[in-house]
Amino acid sequence: MNVKLLDLTAQYLPIRNEIRRAIDEVCDAQALILGPAVERFEKKLAAYCNTKHAIGVSSGTDALLCSLMALGVGPGDEVICPSFTFFATAGCVARLGAKPVFVDIDPRSFNIDPAKIEAKITPKTKVIMPVHLFGQCARMEEINAIAGARGIKVIEDAAQAIGAKRNGKPACSTGFAGCLSFYPTKNLGAFGDAGAICTNDDEFAENCRLLRVHGSGHAYHHKFIGGMFRLAAIQAAVLEVKLKYLDEWHEARRQNAAVYNELLAGTKAVPPPIEEGNYSIYNQYVIRVPGRDRVKQRLTDRGVGYAVY
Ligand SMILES: *Cc1c(COP(=O)(O)O)cnc(C)c1O
């Protein structure tokens, strides 16, 4: 038997007709970039994340980049991020000429350890960027307390955590802004690259909307030097269909995780500990295990997909 690490076909087949119809509508309308399909999805996404605004952009990476640009992050600034994350988190900081300052993670949750943040704050610290790794929220209330007292903004890298909750509050709604990725392997995946920024701040949202089209509000008037971070209508149409099923899919993943937890109990493998108050969406189910290479070989021999994180 072959077990794939991720089988997107299994998710696609039951909603194939609905998705193809949504794509067809965009083809017929020929409004291909931004426009009504994107606006419709943005409204539903904002409601889902419990934020006032959602701004559809071209990828999760561009969501991070655009957010940092909207806060004016640049040379001379420092941005605190966890040392264990996907490359984009710190990469976007460095790309703007700012300095990523790494804070170690809590080895249980794999998320930034709030107790280690304070020591890394300097007068140059402009942003703290916690990552909700593998679908579990970082300890936002502690991070917000540290940041709020100093006027530092908190941008959540929620690329792996759409719909994850901490004390009932969804990812993206607990920081100043949250960044989402709809890369196909994320819990909500587009049919290509896509991302979004969610926030309650009107001015920040407006600036992100301008930055995603080269800082331009209307033809030939450019308020800032921005980027080309536009979301394609076909991606928004696919995402709007999938968003309806997302909570159901989260629940199915959580049930699978519970089965794994049970099966792994009493073995040397350490299942992912979920902190109290957290609702994980298990973007990945990541275990720690002694003798990793031996385990990898066994999985390969039996045709079971895996990845090292
Ligand atoms: C996927 C991911 C990103 C980047 O998203 P893309 O859509 O691939 O650009 C950023 N941060 C984290 C933690 C991610 O997992």
XYZ file of C-alpha atoms and ligand atoms in Angstrom:
324
model
C 0.000 0.000 0.000
C 1.135 3.524 -0.771
C 0.199 6.284 1.653
C 0.937 9.758 0.365
C 2.130 12.494 2.711
C -0.582 14.669 1.186
C -3.270 13.567 -1.258
C -4.930 16.644 -2.719
C -6.939 14.552 -5.204
C -8.967 13.053 -2.350
C -9.981 16.562 -1.312
C -10.667 17.727 -4.855
C -12.869 14.909 -6.193
C -15.937 15.426 -3.948
C -16.078 19.153 -4.844
C -14.803 18.869 -8.418
C -17.993 20.083 -10.110
C -18.473 22.980 -7.753
C -14.910 24.166 -8.249
C -15.054 23.831 -12.018
C -18.283 25.836 -12.075
C -16.663 28.602 -10.001
C -13.647 28.697 -12.321
C -15.977 28.768 -15.336
C -17.756 31.818 -13.942
C -14.463 33.683 -13.776
C -13.621 32.585 -17.328
C -16.988 33.854 -18.564
C -16.719 37.151 -16.698
C -13.090 37.700 -17.810
C -12.430 39.797 -14.700
C -9.218 37.936 -14.010
C -7.307 39.891 -11.388
C -8.820 41.359 -8.207
C -12.421 42.420 -9.020
C -15.727 40.971 -7.740
C -14.548 37.378 -7.165
C -11.670 38.571 -4.987
C -13.861 41.030 -3.083
C -16.432 38.314 -2.367
C -13.766 35.978 -1.040
C -12.168 38.738 1.041
C -15.489 39.417 2.799
C -16.007 35.744 3.642
C -12.404 35.342 4.755
C -12.604 38.367 7.065
C -15.759 36.909 8.633
C -14.041 33.532 9.035
C -10.993 35.076 10.726
C -13.129 37.461 12.761
C -11.297 40.537 11.468
C -12.645 43.718 9.917
C -10.546 43.443 6.771
C -9.034 40.729 4.602
C -6.787 41.690 1.704
C -6.134 39.003 -0.902
C -2.559 38.911 -2.156
C -0.352 36.806 -4.404
C 1.192 34.479 -1.780
C 1.851 34.023 1.911
C 5.331 35.390 1.404
C 3.909 38.521 -0.223
C 1.401 38.865 2.631
C 4.334 39.031 5.071
C 6.332 41.345 2.832
C 3.403 43.694 2.169
C 2.538 43.844 5.904
C 6.085 44.770 6.840
C 6.188 47.369 4.055
C 2.904 48.845 5.315
C 4.516 49.283 8.728
C 7.497 50.970 7.099
C 9.998 48.297 8.162
C 13.388 48.916 6.587
C 17.105 49.377 7.207
C 17.914 50.049 10.862
C 14.816 48.167 12.094
C 14.725 44.839 13.891
C 11.984 42.232 13.659
C 11.769 39.430 16.191
C 10.843 36.023 14.820
C 11.209 32.397 15.920
C 14.359 30.533 14.927
C 12.316 27.535 13.728
C 9.983 28.414 10.844
C 9.686 28.400 7.065
C 12.304 30.577 5.334
C 9.803 33.275 4.315
C 9.309 34.657 7.845
C 12.844 35.941 8.313
C 13.488 36.163 4.560
C 10.924 38.947 4.130
C 12.499 40.925 6.974
C 15.985 40.647 5.458
C 14.682 41.483 1.999
C 13.515 44.882 3.276
C 16.967 45.586 4.669
C 15.840 45.062 8.264
C 17.416 42.612 10.693
C 15.651 39.396 11.689
C 16.331 38.782 15.383
C 15.836 35.155 16.277
C 14.208 33.935 19.463
C 14.312 30.247 20.350
C 11.198 28.090 20.411
C 9.478 26.172 23.147
C 10.495 22.601 22.285
C 7.057 21.275 23.180
C 4.826 23.501 21.031
C 7.569 24.330 18.462
C 6.380 27.969 18.707
C 8.332 31.057 19.797
C 9.020 31.024 23.551
C 7.507 34.274 24.902
C 9.757 34.133 27.971
C 12.788 34.607 25.721
C 11.488 37.604 23.760
C 12.133 40.407 26.238
C 15.904 39.853 26.259
C 16.018 40.386 22.488
C 14.105 43.672 22.405
C 16.128 46.808 21.615
C 15.108 50.391 20.748
C 15.212 49.241 17.095
C 12.588 46.513 17.526
C 9.648 47.444 15.321
C 7.707 44.202 14.944
C 7.342 40.815 16.629
C 6.371 38.098 14.182
C 5.218 34.925 15.943
C 4.565 31.902 13.721
C 1.686 29.519 14.481
C 3.682 26.508 13.407
C 2.057 23.282 12.199
C -1.416 24.704 12.898
C -1.103 25.579 16.590
C -1.254 29.191 17.813
C 1.658 30.798 19.633
C 1.048 32.225 23.130
C -0.383 35.464 21.801
C -1.590 36.967 25.088
C 1.977 36.901 26.464
C 3.444 38.191 23.208
C 0.862 40.987 22.978
C 1.583 42.040 26.563
C 5.308 42.344 25.822
C 4.724 44.201 22.530
C 1.853 46.416 23.663
C 3.789 47.896 26.576
C 6.454 49.100 24.127
C 4.384 50.138 21.115
C 5.720 47.239 19.049
C 3.376 45.776 16.414
C 2.619 42.047 16.325
C 2.226 40.454 12.888
C 1.077 36.822 13.041
C 2.590 34.491 10.470
C -0.556 32.361 10.304
C 0.419 30.699 7.005
C -0.065 27.249 8.568
C -2.906 28.161 10.878
C -6.081 29.428 9.187
C -8.947 28.556 11.536
C -6.660 27.613 14.427
C -7.867 29.150 17.684
C -6.412 30.199 20.991
C -8.881 30.641 23.838
C -11.638 30.729 21.238
C -10.047 33.471 19.134
C -9.047 32.621 15.553
C -5.522 33.085 14.219
C -5.104 36.499 12.538
C -7.519 38.148 14.977
C -5.208 38.266 17.981
C -2.318 40.349 16.617
C -2.218 43.706 14.869
C -2.453 41.755 11.605
C -2.201 38.169 10.420
C -0.751 36.713 7.239
C -2.184 33.649 5.497
C -0.844 31.412 2.754
C -3.075 29.471 0.384
C -0.220 27.464 -1.054
C -1.804 24.146 -2.121
C -0.402 22.193 0.858
C -1.942 24.520 3.452
C -5.287 23.574 5.047
C -6.984 26.049 2.715
C -5.123 25.666 -0.562
C -5.599 27.518 -3.842
C -4.868 26.126 -7.313
C -1.605 28.040 -7.417
C 0.003 30.710 -5.266
C -2.224 32.930 -3.141
C -2.283 34.579 0.274
C -4.060 37.177 2.400
C -3.572 39.760 5.129
C -6.213 40.118 7.859
C -6.475 43.052 10.237
C -8.852 45.237 12.224
C -6.859 48.404 11.490
C -8.458 50.573 8.769
C -5.365 52.573 7.854
C -3.078 49.551 7.713
C -5.635 47.711 5.544
C -5.868 50.646 3.163
C -2.083 50.863 2.910
C -1.849 47.121 2.157
C -4.478 47.514 -0.580
C -2.402 50.277 -2.139
C 0.917 48.479 -1.731
C -0.408 45.410 -3.556
C -0.828 47.510 -6.721
C 2.424 49.478 -6.708
C 1.092 51.928 -4.146
C -1.523 53.180 -6.570
C -5.106 54.095 -5.606
C -6.134 55.291 -9.064
C -4.463 55.466 -12.458
C -1.016 57.093 -12.473
C -1.223 58.268 -8.859
C 1.204 56.354 -6.671
C 1.201 57.093 -2.969
C 3.987 54.612 -2.169
C 6.496 52.421 -3.895
C 4.738 49.084 -3.546
C 4.844 45.709 -5.217
C 2.708 43.567 -7.462
C 0.908 41.501 -4.867
C -2.482 41.090 -6.582
C -4.638 38.009 -6.097
C -5.946 36.289 -9.238
C -9.734 35.919 -9.515
C -9.549 32.194 -10.322
C -7.708 31.568 -7.049
C -10.301 33.557 -5.101
C -13.122 31.589 -6.772
C -11.517 28.259 -5.808
C -10.832 29.475 -2.274
C -14.391 30.718 -1.821
C -15.713 27.237 -2.618
C -13.187 25.499 -0.357
C -13.706 27.872 2.575
C -17.201 26.417 3.079
C -15.699 22.995 3.793
C -12.696 24.124 5.810
C -14.093 23.562 9.305
C -15.226 20.074 8.310
C -11.710 19.311 7.004
C -10.125 20.682 10.183
C -12.334 18.361 12.235
C -11.375 15.351 10.110
C -7.685 16.153 10.604
C -8.209 16.495 14.334
C -9.877 13.097 14.441
C -6.966 11.570 12.544
C -4.564 13.245 14.958
C -6.471 11.723 17.868
C -6.105 8.281 16.290
C -2.349 8.806 15.839
C -2.049 10.031 19.438
C -3.707 6.855 20.645
C -1.623 4.564 18.466
C 1.633 6.263 19.442
C 0.911 6.208 23.170
C 3.458 4.044 24.944
C 5.958 4.217 22.056
C 9.141 6.303 21.941
C 7.543 8.750 19.524
C 6.461 12.048 21.087
C 3.138 13.207 19.591
C 2.665 16.963 19.091
C 1.596 18.376 22.475
C -1.255 20.850 22.071
C -1.229 23.590 24.701
C -4.275 24.230 26.834
C -6.663 26.669 25.158
C -5.379 25.827 21.686
C -7.477 24.397 18.852
C -4.920 23.011 16.388
C -5.781 22.553 12.729
C -2.814 20.163 12.290
C -1.412 21.609 9.090
C 1.184 18.947 9.836
C 1.197 16.183 12.428
C 4.792 16.425 13.621
C 6.290 13.918 16.043
C 9.708 13.798 17.647
C 11.346 10.435 17.568
C 14.721 8.984 18.535
C 16.581 7.232 15.713
C 14.902 9.328 13.063
C 16.769 7.837 10.120
C 15.758 4.329 11.110
C 12.116 5.404 11.321
C 12.413 7.098 7.921
C 13.748 3.881 6.406
C 10.898 1.828 7.885
C 8.330 4.261 6.492
C 9.990 4.226 3.072
C 10.044 0.409 3.082
C 6.318 0.356 3.792
C 5.385 3.057 1.272
C 4.306 5.616 3.844
C 4.898 9.266 2.954
C 6.676 11.556 5.437
C 8.841 14.658 5.559
C 11.456 15.958 7.952
C 10.562 19.346 9.390
C 3.907 28.538 3.630
C 4.477 29.485 4.587
C 4.816 30.805 4.237
C 4.831 31.304 2.823
O 3.691 31.110 2.092
P 3.776 31.016 0.486
O 2.341 31.123 0.089
O 4.390 29.697 0.156
O 4.590 32.150 0.004
C 5.241 31.667 5.235
N 5.376 31.258 6.506
C 5.094 30.004 6.878
C 5.232 29.628 8.320
C 4.655 29.069 5.940
O 4.401 27.819 6.322
